[in-house]
Amino acid sequence: IRPEKLGDPASTERAIERFEREAQATASLDSPHAVQLYDFGVSPRGELFHVMELLRGIDLESFVERFGPMPPERVVHVLLQVCDALEEAHRAGLVHRDVKPANLFLARKGRRVDWVKVLDFGLVKEREATSAALTADGELAGTPAYLAPEVATGDAPVDGRADLYALGCVAYYLLTGERV
């Protein structure tokens, strides 16, 4: 992320904090279905960077747009892998908060196809610190089409159930090609 994209100094400080939180959360996960982060930091020119594994494949949103809905058996295969990554995150007290097809990557791993990687832990939050769907900037955290209603209204704390609701919306999208 280039420094000019971060805005004023106060915004820059918040962006760096979020960036570091995302990097630390992602690096702490061991699931084979969470993207592997090898390094992160700030370049000498003030650019924020991640060094992560190289993935070859396509995100699930692009896949459905290009090839149409998936058969139920394939959807189950994909979702079980996402559940593996989310289970580890939830056990560590982390909530992704932006589970959506664009953040789920269908890759190849060796001879295996349909190897799923969960990406973009940029909105991750520790469960204990989570009480609303708003970011530090007062913006709604997550993608509206995949956001649990009680989270969007602020009527309930954000926990792993919000990720599971979003995953149900992902399942619907993968099966029908339409958003809930």
Coordinates of N, CA and C in Angstrom, one line a residue:
I1 N 0.9 -1.2 0.0 CA 0.0 0.0 0.0 C 0.9 1.2 0.0
R2 N 0.7 2.1 -1.0 CA 1.5 3.3 -1.1 C 1.1 4.3 0.0
P3 N 2.1 5.1 0.5 CA 1.8 6.0 1.5 C 0.7 7.0 1.1
E4 N 0.7 7.5 -0.1 CA -0.3 8.5 -0.5 C -1.8 7.9 -0.5
K5 N -1.9 6.6 -0.5 CA -3.2 5.9 -0.4 C -3.7 5.9 1.1
L6 N -2.9 6.2 2.0 CA -3.2 6.1 3.4 C -3.9 7.3 4.0
G7 N -3.8 8.4 3.3 CA -4.4 9.7 3.8 C -3.6 10.4 4.8
D8 N -4.3 11.2 5.6 CA -3.7 12.1 6.6 C -2.9 11.3 7.7
P9 N -2.1 11.9 8.5 CA -1.3 11.2 9.5 C -2.1 10.3 10.4
A10 N -3.3 10.8 10.9 CA -4.1 10.0 11.8 C -4.7 8.8 11.1
S11 N -5.1 8.9 9.8 CA -5.6 7.8 9.0 C -4.4 6.8 8.8
T12 N -3.2 7.3 8.5 CA -2.1 6.5 8.2 C -1.8 5.6 9.4
E13 N -1.8 6.2 10.6 CA -1.5 5.5 11.8 C -2.6 4.3 12.0
R14 N -3.8 4.6 11.8 CA -4.9 3.6 11.9 C -4.7 2.5 10.9
A15 N -4.3 2.9 9.7 CA -4.1 1.9 8.6 C -3.0 1.0 8.9
I16 N -1.9 1.6 9.4 CA -0.7 0.7 9.8 C -1.1 -0.2 10.9
E17 N -1.9 0.2 11.9 CA -2.3 -0.7 13.0 C -3.2 -1.8 12.4
R18 N -4.1 -1.5 11.5 CA -5.0 -2.5 10.9 C -4.1 -3.5 10.1
F19 N -3.2 -2.9 9.3 CA -2.3 -3.7 8.5 C -1.5 -4.7 9.4
E20 N -0.9 -4.2 10.4 CA -0.1 -5.1 11.3 C -1.0 -6.1 12.0
R21 N -2.2 -5.8 12.4 CA -3.2 -6.7 13.0 C -3.5 -7.8 12.0
E22 N -3.8 -7.5 10.7 CA -4.1 -8.4 9.7 C -2.9 -9.4 9.5
A23 N -1.7 -8.8 9.4 CA -0.5 -9.6 9.2 C -0.2 -10.6 10.3
Q24 N -0.3 -10.1 11.5 CA -0.1 -10.9 12.7 C -1.1 -12.1 12.8
A25 N -2.4 -11.7 12.5 CA -3.5 -12.7 12.6 C -3.2 -13.8 11.5
T26 N -3.0 -13.3 10.3 CA -2.8 -14.3 9.2 C -1.5 -15.1 9.5
A27 N -0.5 -14.6 9.9 CA 0.8 -15.3 10.2 C 0.6 -16.3 11.3
S28 N -0.3 -16.1 12.2 CA -0.5 -17.0 13.3 C -1.3 -18.3 12.9
L29 N -2.0 -18.2 11.8 CA -2.8 -19.4 11.4 C -2.0 -20.5 10.8
D30 N -2.3 -21.7 11.1 CA -1.5 -22.8 10.6 C -2.3 -23.7 9.7
S31 N -3.6 -23.4 9.5 CA -4.4 -24.3 8.6 C -3.9 -24.3 7.2
P32 N -3.9 -25.4 6.5 CA -3.4 -25.4 5.1 C -4.4 -24.7 4.2
H33 N -5.5 -24.2 4.8 CA -6.5 -23.5 4.0 C -6.5 -22.0 4.3
A34 N -5.6 -21.5 5.1 CA -5.5 -20.1 5.3 C -4.2 -19.7 4.5
V35 N -4.3 -18.6 3.9 CA -3.1 -18.1 3.1 C -1.9 -18.0 4.0
Q36 N -0.8 -18.4 3.5 CA 0.5 -18.4 4.3 C 1.2 -17.0 4.1
L37 N 1.4 -16.4 5.2 CA 2.1 -15.1 5.2 C 3.5 -15.3 5.7
Y38 N 4.5 -14.9 4.9 CA 5.9 -15.1 5.3 C 6.6 -13.9 5.9
D39 N 6.1 -12.8 5.5 CA 6.8 -11.5 6.1 C 5.8 -10.4 5.8
F40 N 6.0 -9.3 6.6 CA 5.3 -8.1 6.4 C 6.1 -6.9 6.9
G41 N 5.8 -5.7 6.5 CA 6.5 -4.6 7.0 C 6.3 -3.3 6.3
V42 N 7.2 -2.4 6.5 CA 7.1 -1.1 5.8 C 8.4 -0.9 5.0
S43 N 8.3 -0.6 3.8 CA 9.5 -0.4 2.9 C 10.2 1.0 3.3
P44 N 11.4 1.2 2.9 CA 12.1 2.5 3.1 C 11.3 3.7 2.6
R45 N 10.5 3.5 1.6 CA 9.7 4.6 1.0 C 8.3 4.7 1.7
G46 N 8.1 3.9 2.8 CA 6.8 4.0 3.5 C 5.7 3.2 3.0
E47 N 6.0 2.2 2.1 CA 4.9 1.4 1.6 C 4.7 0.2 2.5
L48 N 3.5 -0.2 2.8 CA 3.2 -1.3 3.6 C 3.2 -2.6 2.6
F49 N 3.8 -3.7 3.1 CA 3.8 -4.8 2.2 C 3.6 -6.1 3.0
H50 N 3.1 -7.1 2.2 CA 3.0 -8.5 2.7 C 3.8 -9.4 1.8
V51 N 4.4 -10.4 2.3 CA 5.1 -11.4 1.4 C 4.3 -12.7 1.8
M52 N 3.5 -13.2 0.8 CA 2.7 -14.4 1.0 C 3.0 -15.4 -0.1
E53 N 2.4 -16.6 0.2 CA 2.6 -17.6 -0.8 C 2.0 -17.3 -2.1
L54 N 2.6 -17.7 -3.2 CA 2.1 -17.5 -4.5 C 1.0 -18.5 -4.8
L55 N -0.1 -18.1 -5.2 CA -1.3 -18.9 -5.5 C -1.6 -18.9 -7.0
R56 N -1.9 -20.0 -7.5 CA -2.3 -20.1 -8.9 C -3.7 -20.6 -8.9
G57 N -4.6 -19.9 -9.5 CA -6.0 -20.3 -9.6 C -6.9 -19.1 -9.8
I58 N -8.1 -19.1 -9.1 CA -9.1 -18.1 -9.3 C -9.9 -18.0 -8.0
D59 N -10.4 -16.8 -7.7 CA -11.2 -16.6 -6.5 C -12.6 -17.1 -6.9
L60 N -13.4 -17.5 -5.9 CA -14.7 -18.1 -6.2 C -15.7 -17.2 -6.8
E61 N -15.6 -15.9 -6.6 CA -16.5 -15.0 -7.2 C -16.3 -14.9 -8.7
S62 N -15.0 -14.8 -9.1 CA -14.6 -14.8 -10.5 C -15.0 -16.2 -11.2
F63 N -14.8 -17.3 -10.4 CA -15.1 -18.6 -10.9 C -16.6 -18.7 -11.3
V64 N -17.5 -18.3 -10.4 CA -18.9 -18.4 -10.7 C -19.3 -17.4 -11.8
E65 N -18.7 -16.3 -11.8 CA -19.0 -15.3 -12.9 C -18.6 -15.9 -14.3
R66 N -17.5 -16.6 -14.3 CA -17.0 -17.2 -15.5 C -17.6 -18.5 -15.9
F67 N -17.8 -19.4 -15.0 CA -18.3 -20.7 -15.3 C -19.7 -21.1 -14.8
G68 N -20.3 -20.2 -14.0 CA -21.6 -20.5 -13.5 C -21.6 -21.2 -12.2
P69 N -22.8 -21.5 -11.7 CA -22.9 -22.2 -10.4 C -22.1 -23.5 -10.4
M70 N -21.8 -24.0 -9.2 CA -21.1 -25.2 -9.0 C -22.0 -26.3 -8.6
P71 N -21.7 -27.6 -8.9 CA -22.6 -28.7 -8.4 C -22.5 -28.8 -6.9
P72 N -23.5 -29.3 -6.2 CA -23.6 -29.4 -4.8 C -22.4 -30.1 -4.2
E73 N -21.9 -31.2 -4.8 CA -20.8 -32.0 -4.2 C -19.5 -31.2 -4.2
R74 N -19.3 -30.4 -5.2 CA -18.1 -29.5 -5.3 C -18.2 -28.4 -4.3
V75 N -19.4 -27.9 -4.1 CA -19.6 -26.8 -3.1 C -19.3 -27.3 -1.7
V76 N -19.8 -28.5 -1.4 CA -19.5 -29.1 -0.1 C -18.0 -29.3 0.1
H77 N -17.3 -29.8 -0.9 CA -15.8 -30.0 -0.9 C -15.1 -28.6 -0.6
V78 N -15.6 -27.6 -1.2 CA -15.0 -26.3 -1.0 C -15.2 -25.7 0.4
L79 N -16.5 -25.8 0.8 CA -16.9 -25.2 2.1 C -16.2 -25.9 3.3
L80 N -16.0 -27.2 3.2 CA -15.3 -27.9 4.3 C -13.9 -27.4 4.5
Q81 N -13.3 -27.0 3.4 CA -11.9 -26.5 3.5 C -12.0 -25.1 4.1
V82 N -12.9 -24.3 3.8 CA -13.1 -23.0 4.4 C -13.4 -23.1 5.9
C83 N -14.2 -24.1 6.2 CA -14.5 -24.4 7.6 C -13.2 -24.7 8.4
D84 N -12.3 -25.4 7.8 CA -11.1 -25.8 8.5 C -10.3 -24.6 8.9
A85 N -10.2 -23.6 7.9 CA -9.4 -22.4 8.2 C -10.2 -21.5 9.3
L86 N -11.5 -21.4 9.1 CA -12.3 -20.6 10.1 C -12.3 -21.2 11.5
E87 N -12.3 -22.6 11.5 CA -12.3 -23.2 12.9 C -11.0 -22.8 13.6
E88 N -9.9 -22.9 12.9 CA -8.7 -22.5 13.6 C -8.7 -21.1 14.0
A89 N -9.1 -20.2 13.1 CA -9.2 -18.8 13.5 C -10.1 -18.5 14.7
H90 N -11.3 -19.2 14.7 CA -12.2 -19.0 15.8 C -11.7 -19.6 17.1
R91 N -11.0 -20.7 17.0 CA -10.4 -21.2 18.3 C -9.3 -20.3 18.8
A92 N -8.7 -19.5 17.9 CA -7.6 -18.6 18.3 C -8.3 -17.3 18.8
G93 N -9.6 -17.2 18.7 CA -10.3 -16.0 19.2 C -10.4 -14.9 18.1
L94 N -10.2 -15.3 16.8 CA -10.2 -14.4 15.7 C -11.5 -14.6 14.9
V95 N -12.1 -13.5 14.4 CA -13.2 -13.5 13.5 C -12.8 -12.8 12.2
H96 N -13.0 -13.5 11.1 CA -12.6 -12.9 9.8 C -13.3 -11.7 9.5
R97 N -14.6 -11.7 9.6 CA -15.6 -10.5 9.3 C -15.7 -10.2 7.9
D98 N -15.1 -10.8 6.9 CA -15.4 -10.5 5.5 C -15.3 -11.8 4.6
V99 N -15.9 -12.8 5.1 CA -16.0 -14.1 4.3 C -16.9 -13.8 3.1
K100 N -16.4 -14.0 1.9 CA -17.2 -13.8 0.7 C -16.4 -14.5 -0.4
P101 N -17.1 -14.8 -1.5 CA -16.5 -15.5 -2.6 C -15.1 -14.9 -3.1
A102 N -15.0 -13.6 -3.1 CA -13.8 -12.9 -3.6 C -12.6 -13.2 -2.7
N103 N -12.9 -13.5 -1.4 CA -11.8 -13.8 -0.4 C -11.6 -15.3 -0.3
L104 N -12.1 -16.1 -1.1 CA -11.9 -17.6 -1.1 C -11.3 -17.9 -2.4
F105 N -10.1 -18.5 -2.4 CA -9.3 -18.7 -3.6 C -9.3 -20.2 -3.9
L106 N -9.6 -20.6 -5.1 CA -9.6 -22.0 -5.6 C -8.2 -22.2 -6.3
A107 N -7.3 -22.9 -5.7 CA -6.0 -23.0 -6.2 C -5.6 -24.5 -6.5
R108 N -4.4 -24.7 -7.0 CA -3.9 -26.0 -7.2 C -2.8 -26.2 -6.2
K109 N -2.7 -27.3 -5.6 CA -1.6 -27.6 -4.7 C -1.1 -29.0 -5.1
G110 N 0.1 -28.9 -5.7 CA 0.6 -30.2 -6.2 C -0.3 -30.7 -7.3
R111 N -0.7 -31.9 -7.2 CA -1.6 -32.5 -8.1 C -3.1 -32.3 -7.8
R112 N -3.3 -31.7 -6.6 CA -4.7 -31.4 -6.2 C -5.3 -30.2 -6.8
V113 N -6.5 -30.3 -7.2 CA -7.2 -29.1 -7.7 C -8.3 -28.8 -6.6
D114 N -9.0 -27.7 -6.8 CA -10.0 -27.2 -5.8 C -9.4 -27.2 -4.4
W115 N -8.2 -26.7 -4.3 CA -7.6 -26.5 -2.9 C -7.9 -25.1 -2.5
V116 N -8.7 -24.9 -1.5 CA -9.2 -23.6 -1.1 C -8.2 -22.9 -0.1
K117 N -8.0 -21.6 -0.4 CA -7.3 -20.7 0.6 C -8.2 -19.6 0.9
V118 N -8.3 -19.3 2.2 CA -9.0 -18.2 2.7 C -8.1 -17.0 2.8
L119 N -8.5 -15.9 2.1 CA -7.6 -14.7 1.9 C -8.2 -13.6 2.8
D120 N -7.4 -12.5 2.8 CA -7.8 -11.2 3.3 C -8.4 -11.2 4.7
F121 N -7.5 -11.3 5.6 CA -7.9 -11.2 7.0 C -7.8 -9.7 7.5
G122 N -8.0 -8.8 6.5 CA -7.9 -7.4 6.8 C -8.9 -6.8 7.8
L123 N -10.0 -7.5 8.0 CA -11.0 -7.0 8.9 C -11.1 -7.9 10.2
V124 N -10.1 -8.8 10.3 CA -10.0 -9.7 11.4 C -10.0 -8.9 12.7
K125 N -10.7 -9.5 13.7 CA -10.8 -8.9 15.0 C -10.7 -10.0 16.1
E126 N -10.1 -9.7 17.2 CA -10.2 -10.6 18.3 C -11.6 -10.6 18.9
R127 N -12.1 -11.8 19.1 CA -13.5 -12.0 19.5 C -13.8 -11.2 20.8
E128 N -12.9 -11.2 21.7 CA -13.1 -10.5 23.0 C -13.2 -8.9 22.8
A129 N -12.6 -8.4 21.8 CA -12.6 -7.0 21.6 C -13.7 -6.5 20.6
T130 N -14.5 -7.5 20.2 CA -15.5 -7.2 19.2 C -16.9 -6.9 19.8
S131 N -17.4 -5.7 19.5 CA -18.8 -5.5 20.0 C -19.7 -4.8 19.0
A132 N -19.1 -4.5 17.8 CA -20.0 -3.9 16.8 C -19.4 -4.2 15.4
A133 N -20.1 -3.9 14.4 CA -19.7 -4.2 13.0 C -19.0 -3.0 12.4
L134 N -18.6 -2.0 13.2 CA -17.9 -0.8 12.7 C -16.4 -0.9 12.9
T135 N -15.7 -0.4 11.9 CA -14.3 -0.3 12.0 C -13.9 0.9 12.9
A136 N -12.6 1.1 13.1 CA -12.2 2.3 13.9 C -12.6 3.6 13.2
D137 N -12.7 3.5 11.9 CA -13.1 4.7 11.2 C -14.6 5.0 11.1
G138 N -15.4 4.1 11.8 CA -16.8 4.2 11.8 C -17.5 3.7 10.6
E139 N -16.8 2.9 9.8 CA -17.3 2.3 8.6 C -17.8 0.9 8.9
L140 N -18.8 0.4 8.2 CA -19.3 -0.9 8.3 C -18.2 -1.9 7.9
A141 N -18.0 -2.9 8.8 CA -16.9 -3.9 8.5 C -17.6 -5.1 7.8
G142 N -17.1 -5.4 6.7 CA -17.7 -6.5 5.9 C -18.4 -6.1 4.7
T143 N -18.8 -7.1 3.9 CA -19.5 -6.9 2.7 C -21.0 -7.1 2.9
P144 N -21.9 -6.1 2.6 CA -23.3 -6.2 3.0 C -24.0 -7.4 2.6
A145 N -23.7 -7.9 1.4 CA -24.4 -9.1 0.9 C -24.1 -10.4 1.7
Y146 N -23.0 -10.3 2.5 CA -22.6 -11.5 3.3 C -22.6 -11.2 4.8
L147 N -23.2 -10.1 5.2 CA -23.2 -9.7 6.6 C -24.4 -10.1 7.4
A148 N -24.2 -10.8 8.5 CA -25.3 -11.2 9.3 C -26.2 -10.0 9.7
P149 N -27.5 -10.1 9.7 CA -28.4 -9.0 10.0 C -28.1 -8.4 11.3
E150 N -27.9 -9.2 12.4 CA -27.7 -8.7 13.7 C -26.4 -7.9 13.8
V151 N -25.5 -8.3 13.0 CA -24.2 -7.6 13.0 C -24.3 -6.3 12.3
A152 N -25.0 -6.2 11.2 CA -25.2 -5.0 10.4 C -26.0 -4.0 11.3
T153 N -26.9 -4.4 12.1 CA -27.6 -3.5 12.9 C -26.9 -3.1 14.2
G154 N -25.9 -3.9 14.6 CA -25.2 -3.6 15.8 C -25.9 -4.2 17.0
D155 N -26.9 -5.1 16.8 CA -27.6 -5.7 17.9 C -27.0 -6.8 18.6
A156 N -25.8 -7.3 18.1 CA -25.2 -8.5 18.7 C -23.7 -8.3 18.5
P157 N -22.9 -8.9 19.4 CA -21.5 -8.9 19.2 C -21.1 -9.7 18.1
V158 N -19.9 -9.4 17.5 CA -19.4 -10.1 16.3 C -18.6 -11.3 16.9
D159 N -19.0 -12.5 16.5 CA -18.2 -13.7 16.8 C -18.2 -14.6 15.6
G160 N -17.7 -15.8 15.8 CA -17.6 -16.8 14.7 C -18.9 -17.1 14.0
R161 N -20.0 -16.9 14.7 CA -21.3 -17.1 14.0 C -21.5 -16.2 12.8
A162 N -20.9 -15.0 12.9 CA -21.0 -14.1 11.8 C -20.3 -14.6 10.6
D163 N -19.2 -15.2 10.8 CA -18.4 -15.8 9.7 C -19.2 -17.0 9.1
L164 N -19.9 -17.8 10.0 CA -20.7 -18.9 9.5 C -21.9 -18.5 8.7
Y165 N -22.5 -17.4 9.1 CA -23.6 -16.8 8.4 C -23.1 -16.5 7.0
A166 N -22.0 -15.7 6.9 CA -21.4 -15.3 5.6 C -21.1 -16.5 4.8
L167 N -20.6 -17.6 5.4 CA -20.3 -18.8 4.6 C -21.6 -19.4 4.1
G168 N -22.7 -19.4 4.8 CA -24.0 -19.8 4.2 C -24.4 -19.0 3.0
C169 N -24.1 -17.7 3.1 CA -24.4 -16.8 1.9 C -23.5 -17.2 0.7
V170 N -22.3 -17.5 1.1 CA -21.3 -18.0 0.0 C -21.8 -19.3 -0.6
A171 N -22.3 -20.2 0.2 CA -22.8 -21.5 -0.3 C -24.0 -21.2 -1.3
Y172 N -24.9 -20.3 -0.9 CA -26.0 -20.0 -1.8 C -25.5 -19.4 -3.1
Y173 N -24.5 -18.5 -3.0 CA -24.0 -17.9 -4.3 C -23.3 -19.0 -5.1
L174 N -22.5 -19.9 -4.5 CA -21.9 -20.9 -5.3 C -22.9 -21.9 -6.0
L175 N -24.0 -22.1 -5.3 CA -25.0 -23.1 -5.9 C -25.9 -22.4 -6.9
T176 N -26.2 -21.1 -6.8 CA -27.2 -20.5 -7.6 C -26.6 -19.4 -8.6
G177 N -25.4 -18.9 -8.2 CA -24.9 -17.8 -9.0 C -25.5 -16.4 -8.6
E178 N -26.4 -16.4 -7.6 CA -27.1 -15.2 -7.2 C -26.7 -15.0 -5.7
R179 N -26.8 -13.7 -5.3 CA -26.6 -13.4 -3.9 C -27.9 -13.5 -3.2
V180 N -27.8 -13.8 -1.9 CA -29.0 -13.9 -1.0 C -29.7 -12.6 -1.1

